[in-house]
Structures are given as structure tokens and as C-alpha cells.
Amino acid sequence: MIYDIIIVGGGPSGLTAAIYAARAGRIVLVLEKESFGGQIVYSPIVDNYPACPHISGADLANKMVTQAMDAGAECMSAEVTGIFHAESETFTIQTDMGNYESKALILATGARHRELGLPNEKDLVGNGVSYCAVCDGAFYNDKKVIVIGGGNSALTTALFLADRCKEVTVVHCLQNFQAENTLVEYAKAKANINLVLNKKANRFCDNNGVLESIDFVDNESGKLENFVTDGVFVCIGQQPQSDPFALLGITDDLGYYDADETTITHISGLFVAGDGRAKNIRQLTTAIADGATAGLAASEYTAK
Ligand SMILES: Cc1cc2nc3c(=O)[nH]c(=O)nc-3n(C[C@H](O)[C@H](O)[C@H](O)COP(=O)(O)OP(=O)(O)OC[C@H]3O[C@@H](n4cnc5c(N)ncnc54)[C@H](O)[C@@H]3O)c2cc1C
């Protein structure tokens, strides 16, 4: 079977593309390797999505998936490992569940957490080091934790953890937080959140493979300071999930898909949407805007 449109990635941008394309009468398949809903599944509360104030990310994601399926899109769990297109009018999408074929393709593969790059970081994941408070926060009930980072996701994570942990210390390597002011103010108002600026993580100290403390370097004095902790949540930004598609030659130096708001790439029939696209603002609203544009553009392409 040849699908009209295959969408790689079942996050907000991919699901929105699916809703628009299915409603335009196209035969649509969405392939998702982890959780349908994408990154937003990990957000306890979303407060900036119009008409749905104070909704959990998981609830919002469920609504999007249901809407895409109700519109007629097929949603399948599979990891896409490569794309073949050379001298062909269709795209062959290689996955861990077999190959699929489509006339148009939308890459909506988003982004994921960035690592600090400290020597034993990978070894300590699950033993004190985490990147997802919603996934691992429950392991730290009534404990002391550190959140590393200073953007929206770091402050959101700190607020989430403050409701269950005894003490949350947010440590940021710059002199100011990059997060929205309201989030910083919420964090300041919480009695069990400490905000620390201008210190850079230098070393994870462990005892038999379990994190015990973290050495930070103070940017001004250059001195090492040791913070004892039960766990650390690393929230220092994201990297695009475009590696399997590098050979298509549609990414910039940072690995983001190189396309403007039209979502059109230099490969005919190939569109890109969401946080994986090179742009300034990566939010739900910008992801779904891309999804709508790509869904309609791919629908128009397949009508030709
Ligand atoms: C903790 C947290 C809190 C947030 N809070 C907010 C908020 O309050 N408001 C807001 O507007 N935004 C928020 N965001 C940002 C928002 O979640 C993202 O902007 C949005 O999810 C981007 O959607 P996307 O579809 O482009 O990418 P993603 O959500 O990253 O989805 C991409 C999907 O593609 C899948 N995928 C990747 N590669 C493959 C492959 N090879 N094969 C198959 N599937 C693949 C991934 O598994 C993922 O599910 C938050 C993000 C996080 C992490």
C-alpha cells in the first residue's frame, strides 16, 4: 500500500499535520517511536495553550492523538531508521517494524534533552541523574534534589518537584535565568526552592555508582563548591532528533531541519515541522502552526 502522506513523529506538530491532512481526505500514517504526544507528555501543567488553561501535558497529548485518529489518520508505534528516495517518485520509510511507502513525507521528529557531558553522567542515569521530573520525580519524594538549568523547562521542573521534594535547588551557570519572569517569580515564592546563579556543574560524585553530591565551579571565584544531593535533574535544553535523516542533506550545522515557515525543503514532497525545524521559538503553538502548514502543503502536493 502506498500512503498519501507519512508523518514521522507523533508529537504536537506531527499530530496536527495528521489532523489537517486526514481532514483534507488524504490517507495518512503517523509513525512514533516513543510516546504519542511528544515532549509535552512530560509537562505536568501547560498554562499557555489558548482555550485550555491549566491542562496537563498528558491530557493535551491524549486529546491530540484522539482527534488525529478520529479524523482518519492511522497511528503506529515504530522507529524510523532511514528514508530512501533516490530517483523515485515515492518515499520508502525504513522502520524497526518494516518498510512503508508514501507519496509525501513530513518529518516532525522534534527534539530531546541535552546532556551535560560530564564523564560519569551516562552511568548514573537512573541512579541519581534524571532528565525528566514527571518520569522520575516520584523517586525523590521528601528528598533533596538539584535542578541544573535556567530556562523554562528547568523552572517548570523545579516547580513540579517542589510539590513532592523536601528541597529543590536550581543551579544555573549564567548570571540570570532565561526562563519567563512568571516562572522565576513562582519559584521564588516557593519556600522549598533555592535559586543559585553563576555556578557550573563540574563533576558528579558517586558512591558505588549512586550519585551523592555534585561539584560546581563558581564562575567568579573559580572555586569548587560541593552540593550534597539525593538526585539531579538536568534541564539544559534540547537537541534535534534528526540523525537518521542526515543523509537527506536538509539539516543545518546544529542538526535542525533547514526550512522556513512554508515547511518546504529542497526535496520535492518532503516537508518538515515543529521543534526540529530551525527557528527561534519552540513551543506548542509554534509546533502546531508548523503542523498545520506542513499538513496542508503535503496534501496539496499529493493532489497534483
Ligand atoms: C518538560 C517540558 C515542558 C514543556 N512545557 C511547555 C508549555 O508549557 N507550553 C508550551 O507551549 N510548550 C512546552 N514545551 C515545549 C513543547 O512540548 C514542544 O514545543 C512541542 O512538544 C514540540 O512539538 P513537536 O511535535 O515539534 O516535537 P516533539 O514534541 O519533540 O515530538 C516529536 C516526536 O517525534 C518522535 N520521533 C523522533 N524521531 C523519531 C523517529 N526516528 N521515528 C519515530 N518517531 C520519532 C519523538 O519520539 C517525539 O514523540 C515543554 C517541553 C518540555 C520538555
Short mmCIF file of C-alpha atoms and ligand atoms in Angstrom, two decimals:
data_model
loop_
_atom_site.label_atom_id
_atom_site.label_comp_id
_atom_site.label_asym_id
_atom_site.label_seq_id
_atom_site.Cartn_x
_atom_site.Cartn_y
_atom_site.Cartn_z
CA MET A 1 0.00 0.00 0.00
CA ILE A 2 1.23 3.49 -0.78
CA TYR A 3 0.13 6.13 1.75
CA ASP A 4 -0.52 9.64 0.52
CA ILE A 5 1.41 11.10 3.44
CA ILE A 6 3.61 9.53 6.09
CA ILE A 7 4.41 11.64 9.13
CA VAL A 8 7.45 10.75 11.22
CA GLY A 9 6.87 11.84 14.81
CA GLY A 10 3.65 11.79 16.82
CA GLY A 11 4.23 14.98 18.81
CA PRO A 12 2.03 18.08 18.58
CA SER A 13 3.37 19.09 15.16
CA GLY A 14 3.04 15.61 13.64
CA LEU A 15 -0.44 15.07 15.06
CA THR A 16 -1.61 18.48 13.85
CA ALA A 17 -0.26 17.71 10.37
CA ALA A 18 -2.16 14.41 10.55
CA ILE A 19 -5.42 16.14 11.52
CA TYR A 20 -5.17 18.62 8.64
CA ALA A 21 -4.08 16.05 6.04
CA ALA A 22 -6.69 13.45 7.06
CA ARG A 23 -9.41 16.11 7.02
CA ALA A 24 -8.23 17.02 3.52
CA GLY A 25 -9.05 13.43 2.54
CA ARG A 26 -5.52 12.05 2.42
CA ILE A 27 -4.51 8.56 3.56
CA VAL A 28 -2.18 9.31 6.44
CA LEU A 29 0.14 7.23 8.61
CA VAL A 30 1.86 8.66 11.70
CA LEU A 31 4.92 6.76 12.98
CA GLU A 32 6.01 7.35 16.58
CA LYS A 33 8.96 5.68 18.30
CA GLU A 34 8.19 6.52 21.96
CA SER A 35 5.07 8.27 23.31
CA PHE A 36 2.39 9.76 21.11
CA GLY A 37 2.17 13.38 22.23
CA GLY A 38 5.92 14.01 22.18
CA GLN A 39 7.71 16.17 24.73
CA ILE A 40 4.56 17.75 26.13
CA VAL A 41 3.65 14.44 27.77
CA TYR A 42 6.36 15.28 30.34
CA SER A 43 4.87 18.63 31.31
CA PRO A 44 2.69 18.46 34.45
CA ILE A 45 0.88 21.69 33.65
CA VAL A 46 0.53 23.67 30.44
CA ASP A 47 -0.69 27.18 31.04
CA ASN A 48 -0.06 28.93 27.73
CA TYR A 49 -2.10 26.87 25.28
CA PRO A 50 -5.09 29.01 24.22
CA ALA A 51 -8.51 27.90 25.44
CA CYS A 52 -7.05 25.10 27.60
CA PRO A 53 -5.54 26.82 30.64
CA HIS A 54 -4.00 24.66 33.33
CA ILE A 55 -4.19 21.40 31.43
CA SER A 56 -1.70 18.58 31.96
CA GLY A 57 0.57 17.84 29.00
CA ALA A 58 -0.52 14.20 29.02
CA ASP A 59 -4.21 15.17 28.79
CA LEU A 60 -3.48 17.59 25.96
CA ALA A 61 -1.48 14.92 24.13
CA ASN A 62 -4.30 12.37 24.52
CA LYS A 63 -6.78 14.82 23.04
CA MET A 64 -4.49 15.43 20.06
CA VAL A 65 -4.00 11.72 19.37
CA THR A 66 -7.73 11.03 19.65
CA GLN A 67 -8.51 13.92 17.31
CA ALA A 68 -5.97 12.71 14.71
CA MET A 69 -7.36 9.18 14.80
CA ASP A 70 -10.96 10.41 14.70
CA ALA A 71 -10.03 12.43 11.59
CA GLY A 72 -8.91 9.17 9.98
CA ALA A 73 -5.15 9.12 10.47
CA GLU A 74 -3.51 5.79 11.27
CA CYS A 75 -1.14 6.00 14.24
CA MET A 76 1.51 3.31 14.62
CA SER A 77 4.36 2.73 17.09
CA ALA A 78 7.59 2.33 15.11
CA GLU A 79 11.03 3.93 14.99
CA VAL A 80 12.04 5.32 11.63
CA THR A 81 15.66 4.49 10.91
CA GLY A 82 16.08 5.79 7.36
CA ILE A 83 14.47 7.20 4.23
CA PHE A 84 15.06 6.14 0.64
CA HIS A 85 14.03 8.45 -2.14
CA ALA A 86 16.70 8.47 -4.83
CA GLU A 87 15.26 8.66 -8.37
CA SER A 88 11.87 7.60 -7.10
CA GLU A 89 8.54 9.41 -7.02
CA THR A 90 7.72 7.92 -3.65
CA PHE A 91 9.45 7.79 -0.30
CA THR A 92 10.39 4.47 1.29
CA ILE A 93 10.39 4.80 5.06
CA GLN A 94 12.50 2.20 6.82
CA THR A 95 11.39 1.34 10.38
CA ASP A 96 12.02 -1.28 13.03
CA MET A 97 8.58 -2.67 12.10
CA GLY A 98 9.24 -2.92 8.35
CA ASN A 99 9.19 -0.56 5.39
CA TYR A 100 6.38 1.81 4.39
CA GLU A 101 5.86 3.87 1.25
CA SER A 102 4.30 7.29 0.70
CA LYS A 103 3.90 9.98 -1.94
CA ALA A 104 4.77 12.78 0.51
CA LEU A 105 6.68 12.78 3.77
CA ILE A 106 6.59 15.07 6.79
CA LEU A 107 9.44 14.92 9.31
CA ALA A 108 8.09 16.12 12.66
CA THR A 109 10.73 14.48 14.84
CA GLY A 110 11.14 17.29 17.40
CA ALA A 111 13.94 17.48 19.91
CA ARG A 112 15.04 15.85 23.15
CA HIS A 113 17.03 16.66 26.31
CA ARG A 114 20.67 17.68 26.07
CA GLU A 115 23.29 16.08 28.32
CA LEU A 116 25.90 17.96 30.39
CA GLY A 117 28.65 15.76 29.02
CA LEU A 118 30.24 15.00 32.43
CA PRO A 119 32.35 11.81 32.47
CA ASN A 120 30.10 9.51 34.55
CA GLU A 121 26.78 11.16 33.58
CA LYS A 122 25.53 8.26 31.47
CA ASP A 123 26.48 5.66 34.12
CA LEU A 124 24.48 7.49 36.80
CA VAL A 125 21.25 7.78 34.81
CA GLY A 126 18.64 6.04 36.97
CA ASN A 127 20.98 6.22 39.97
CA GLY A 128 20.59 9.87 40.80
CA VAL A 129 20.73 11.50 37.37
CA SER A 130 17.49 12.19 35.51
CA TYR A 131 16.24 14.37 32.66
CA CYS A 132 12.52 14.02 33.32
CA ALA A 133 10.81 15.05 36.55
CA VAL A 134 7.44 13.64 35.51
CA CYS A 135 9.04 10.26 34.85
CA ASP A 136 11.36 10.10 37.88
CA GLY A 137 10.13 12.74 40.36
CA ALA A 138 8.27 10.16 42.46
CA PHE A 139 11.59 8.51 43.35
CA TYR A 140 12.57 11.68 45.22
CA ASN A 141 9.53 12.24 47.46
CA ASP A 142 10.68 14.14 50.60
CA LYS A 143 14.27 14.19 49.34
CA LYS A 144 16.73 16.93 48.37
CA VAL A 145 17.25 17.44 44.66
CA ILE A 146 19.13 19.75 42.34
CA VAL A 147 17.84 21.05 39.02
CA ILE A 148 20.56 22.16 36.61
CA GLY A 149 19.49 24.78 34.07
CA GLY A 150 17.91 28.21 33.86
CA GLY A 151 15.29 28.12 31.10
CA ASN A 152 11.57 27.39 31.11
CA SER A 153 11.99 23.63 31.36
CA ALA A 154 14.36 23.94 34.36
CA LEU A 155 11.98 26.23 36.26
CA THR A 156 8.91 24.13 35.33
CA THR A 157 10.75 21.07 36.55
CA ALA A 158 11.69 22.80 39.83
CA LEU A 159 8.07 23.82 40.46
CA PHE A 160 6.86 20.31 39.77
CA LEU A 161 9.45 18.80 42.11
CA ALA A 162 8.80 21.36 44.87
CA ASP A 163 5.38 19.77 45.45
CA ARG A 164 6.95 16.43 46.38
CA CYS A 165 10.58 17.02 47.38
CA LYS A 166 11.84 18.38 50.68
CA GLU A 167 14.18 20.85 48.97
CA VAL A 168 14.83 21.83 45.37
CA THR A 169 17.94 23.81 44.42
CA VAL A 170 18.06 25.25 40.92
CA VAL A 171 21.62 25.91 39.78
CA HIS A 172 22.25 27.90 36.60
CA CYS A 173 25.63 28.63 35.05
CA LEU A 174 24.74 32.17 33.92
CA GLN A 175 24.08 35.37 35.87
CA ASN A 176 20.36 35.47 35.02
CA PHE A 177 17.62 32.95 34.38
CA GLN A 178 16.43 32.65 30.79
CA ALA A 179 13.00 31.40 31.86
CA GLU A 180 9.87 33.54 31.64
CA ASN A 181 9.63 36.00 34.55
CA THR A 182 6.40 34.48 35.82
CA LEU A 183 8.08 31.10 36.26
CA VAL A 184 11.01 32.67 38.13
CA GLU A 185 8.57 34.54 40.37
CA TYR A 186 6.58 31.35 41.07
CA ALA A 187 9.85 29.61 42.01
CA LYS A 188 10.95 32.48 44.27
CA ALA A 189 7.61 32.28 46.07
CA LYS A 190 8.08 28.60 46.94
CA ALA A 191 9.65 28.18 50.39
CA ASN A 192 11.48 24.97 49.44
CA ILE A 193 13.07 26.22 46.20
CA ASN A 194 16.57 27.79 46.31
CA LEU A 195 17.83 29.63 43.24
CA VAL A 196 21.60 29.68 42.66
CA LEU A 197 23.25 31.53 39.78
CA ASN A 198 26.68 31.63 38.18
CA LYS A 199 27.86 28.13 39.05
CA LYS A 200 28.76 25.48 36.51
CA ALA A 201 28.47 21.72 37.10
CA ASN A 202 31.93 20.21 37.12
CA ARG A 203 31.70 16.66 38.48
CA PHE A 204 29.13 14.12 39.63
CA CYS A 205 30.45 12.46 42.82
CA ASP A 206 29.11 8.95 43.41
CA ASN A 207 29.35 6.17 45.94
CA ASN A 208 29.29 2.72 44.31
CA GLY A 209 27.51 4.06 41.25
CA VAL A 210 24.92 6.14 43.11
CA LEU A 211 25.05 9.95 42.97
CA GLU A 212 25.89 11.56 46.31
CA SER A 213 26.89 15.12 45.52
CA ILE A 214 27.87 17.48 42.71
CA ASP A 215 30.91 19.73 42.41
CA PHE A 216 30.12 23.14 40.93
CA VAL A 217 32.67 25.77 39.90
CA ASP A 218 31.80 29.30 40.94
CA ASN A 219 32.27 31.41 37.82
CA GLU A 220 33.58 34.42 39.76
CA SER A 221 35.93 32.88 42.32
CA GLY A 222 36.82 29.81 40.24
CA LYS A 223 36.47 27.73 43.44
CA LEU A 224 34.83 24.32 43.62
CA GLU A 225 31.72 24.02 45.79
CA ASN A 226 30.24 20.65 46.70
CA PHE A 227 26.41 20.31 46.88
CA VAL A 228 25.16 17.15 48.58
CA THR A 229 22.00 15.83 46.93
CA ASP A 230 19.76 12.79 46.51
CA GLY A 231 19.27 13.41 42.82
CA VAL A 232 19.81 15.80 39.94
CA PHE A 233 17.51 16.77 37.09
CA VAL A 234 19.44 18.06 34.08
CA CYS A 235 17.33 20.59 32.14
CA ILE A 236 19.76 22.40 29.85
CA GLY A 237 17.98 22.46 26.56
CA GLN A 238 17.45 20.21 23.66
CA GLN A 239 18.93 18.74 20.54
CA PRO A 240 17.05 17.86 17.35
CA GLN A 241 16.27 14.23 16.61
CA SER A 242 17.35 14.36 13.00
CA ASP A 243 20.29 11.92 12.97
CA PRO A 244 18.55 9.16 10.94
CA PHE A 245 17.81 11.74 8.22
CA ALA A 246 21.25 13.36 7.97
CA LEU A 247 21.91 11.83 4.56
CA LEU A 248 18.95 13.73 3.07
CA GLY A 249 21.03 16.92 3.34
CA ILE A 250 18.20 19.03 4.80
CA THR A 251 19.75 19.95 8.17
CA ASP A 252 21.80 22.93 9.32
CA ASP A 253 25.05 22.81 11.34
CA LEU A 254 23.14 22.16 14.58
CA GLY A 255 21.07 19.36 13.07
CA TYR A 256 17.84 21.35 12.75
CA TYR A 257 15.81 20.98 9.56
CA ASP A 258 16.65 23.85 7.26
CA ALA A 259 13.31 25.23 6.07
CA ASP A 260 11.31 28.42 6.59
CA GLU A 261 7.67 28.79 7.71
CA THR A 262 6.45 27.17 4.49
CA THR A 263 7.92 23.90 5.89
CA ILE A 264 9.05 23.05 2.34
CA THR A 265 12.50 21.51 1.88
CA HIS A 266 14.59 21.38 -1.27
CA ILE A 267 13.41 17.79 -1.81
CA SER A 268 10.12 17.70 -3.66
CA GLY A 269 7.38 16.16 -1.50
CA LEU A 270 9.40 16.37 1.73
CA PHE A 271 8.18 18.75 4.44
CA VAL A 272 9.45 19.45 8.00
CA ALA A 273 7.54 20.70 11.02
CA GLY A 274 7.85 21.52 14.70
CA ASP A 275 10.71 21.83 17.16
CA GLY A 276 13.04 20.01 14.77
CA ARG A 277 12.88 22.90 12.31
CA ALA A 278 15.39 25.78 12.52
CA LYS A 279 13.51 28.64 14.21
CA ASN A 280 13.58 30.92 17.24
CA ILE A 281 10.57 29.91 19.31
CA ARG A 282 9.91 26.27 20.16
CA GLN A 283 6.54 25.98 21.82
CA LEU A 284 3.29 24.06 21.37
CA THR A 285 1.71 26.88 19.41
CA THR A 286 4.64 27.19 17.00
CA ALA A 287 4.80 23.40 16.61
CA ILE A 288 1.13 23.09 15.75
CA ALA A 289 1.37 26.07 13.39
CA ASP A 290 4.09 24.19 11.52
CA GLY A 291 1.98 21.03 11.61
CA ALA A 292 -1.00 22.76 10.01
CA THR A 293 1.21 24.32 7.31
CA ALA A 294 3.02 21.07 6.54
CA GLY A 295 -0.20 19.01 6.59
CA LEU A 296 -1.85 21.30 4.07
CA ALA A 297 1.27 21.67 1.92
CA ALA A 298 1.71 17.90 1.74
CA SER A 299 -1.99 17.47 0.95
CA GLU A 300 -1.72 19.95 -1.88
CA TYR A 301 1.43 18.23 -3.15
CA THR A 302 -0.25 14.83 -3.25
CA ALA A 303 -3.23 16.29 -5.12
CA LYS A 304 -1.02 17.22 -8.06
C1 LIG B 1 9.11 19.47 30.34
C2 LIG B 1 8.55 20.27 29.16
C3 LIG B 1 7.57 21.22 29.40
C4 LIG B 1 7.05 21.98 28.34
N1 LIG B 1 6.06 22.88 28.60
C5 LIG B 1 5.53 23.60 27.58
C6 LIG B 1 4.47 24.53 27.85
O1 LIG B 1 4.01 24.69 28.98
N2 LIG B 1 3.98 25.23 26.78
C7 LIG B 1 4.46 25.09 25.52
O2 LIG B 1 3.96 25.76 24.61
N3 LIG B 1 5.46 24.21 25.25
C8 LIG B 1 6.00 23.47 26.25
N4 LIG B 1 7.02 22.59 26.00
C9 LIG B 1 7.53 22.51 24.60
C10 LIG B 1 6.62 21.63 23.73
O3 LIG B 1 6.41 20.40 24.37
C11 LIG B 1 7.27 21.44 22.36
O4 LIG B 1 7.46 22.70 21.75
C12 LIG B 1 6.42 20.56 21.46
O5 LIG B 1 6.18 19.31 22.04
C13 LIG B 1 7.11 20.36 20.11
O6 LIG B 1 6.33 19.50 19.35
P1 LIG B 1 6.97 18.67 18.14
O7 LIG B 1 5.87 17.80 17.62
O8 LIG B 1 7.63 19.57 17.20
O9 LIG B 1 8.12 17.79 18.77
P2 LIG B 1 8.12 16.71 19.94
O10 LIG B 1 7.13 17.02 20.98
O11 LIG B 1 9.55 16.57 20.30
O12 LIG B 1 7.63 15.38 19.20
C14 LIG B 1 8.43 14.72 18.26
C15 LIG B 1 8.09 13.26 18.29
O13 LIG B 1 8.81 12.59 17.24
C16 LIG B 1 9.21 11.32 17.71
N5 LIG B 1 10.34 10.85 16.91
C17 LIG B 1 11.58 11.43 16.82
N6 LIG B 1 12.37 10.72 15.99
C18 LIG B 1 11.62 9.68 15.56
C19 LIG B 1 11.89 8.59 14.69
N7 LIG B 1 13.09 8.43 14.14
N8 LIG B 1 10.90 7.69 14.46
C20 LIG B 1 9.67 7.84 15.03
N9 LIG B 1 9.37 8.85 15.87
C21 LIG B 1 10.33 9.76 16.13
C22 LIG B 1 9.58 11.57 19.17
O14 LIG B 1 9.57 10.38 19.93
C23 LIG B 1 8.51 12.58 19.60
O15 LIG B 1 7.39 11.94 20.17
C24 LIG B 1 7.55 21.80 27.01
C25 LIG B 1 8.55 20.85 26.79
C26 LIG B 1 9.05 20.08 27.84
C27 LIG B 1 10.13 19.06 27.58
#
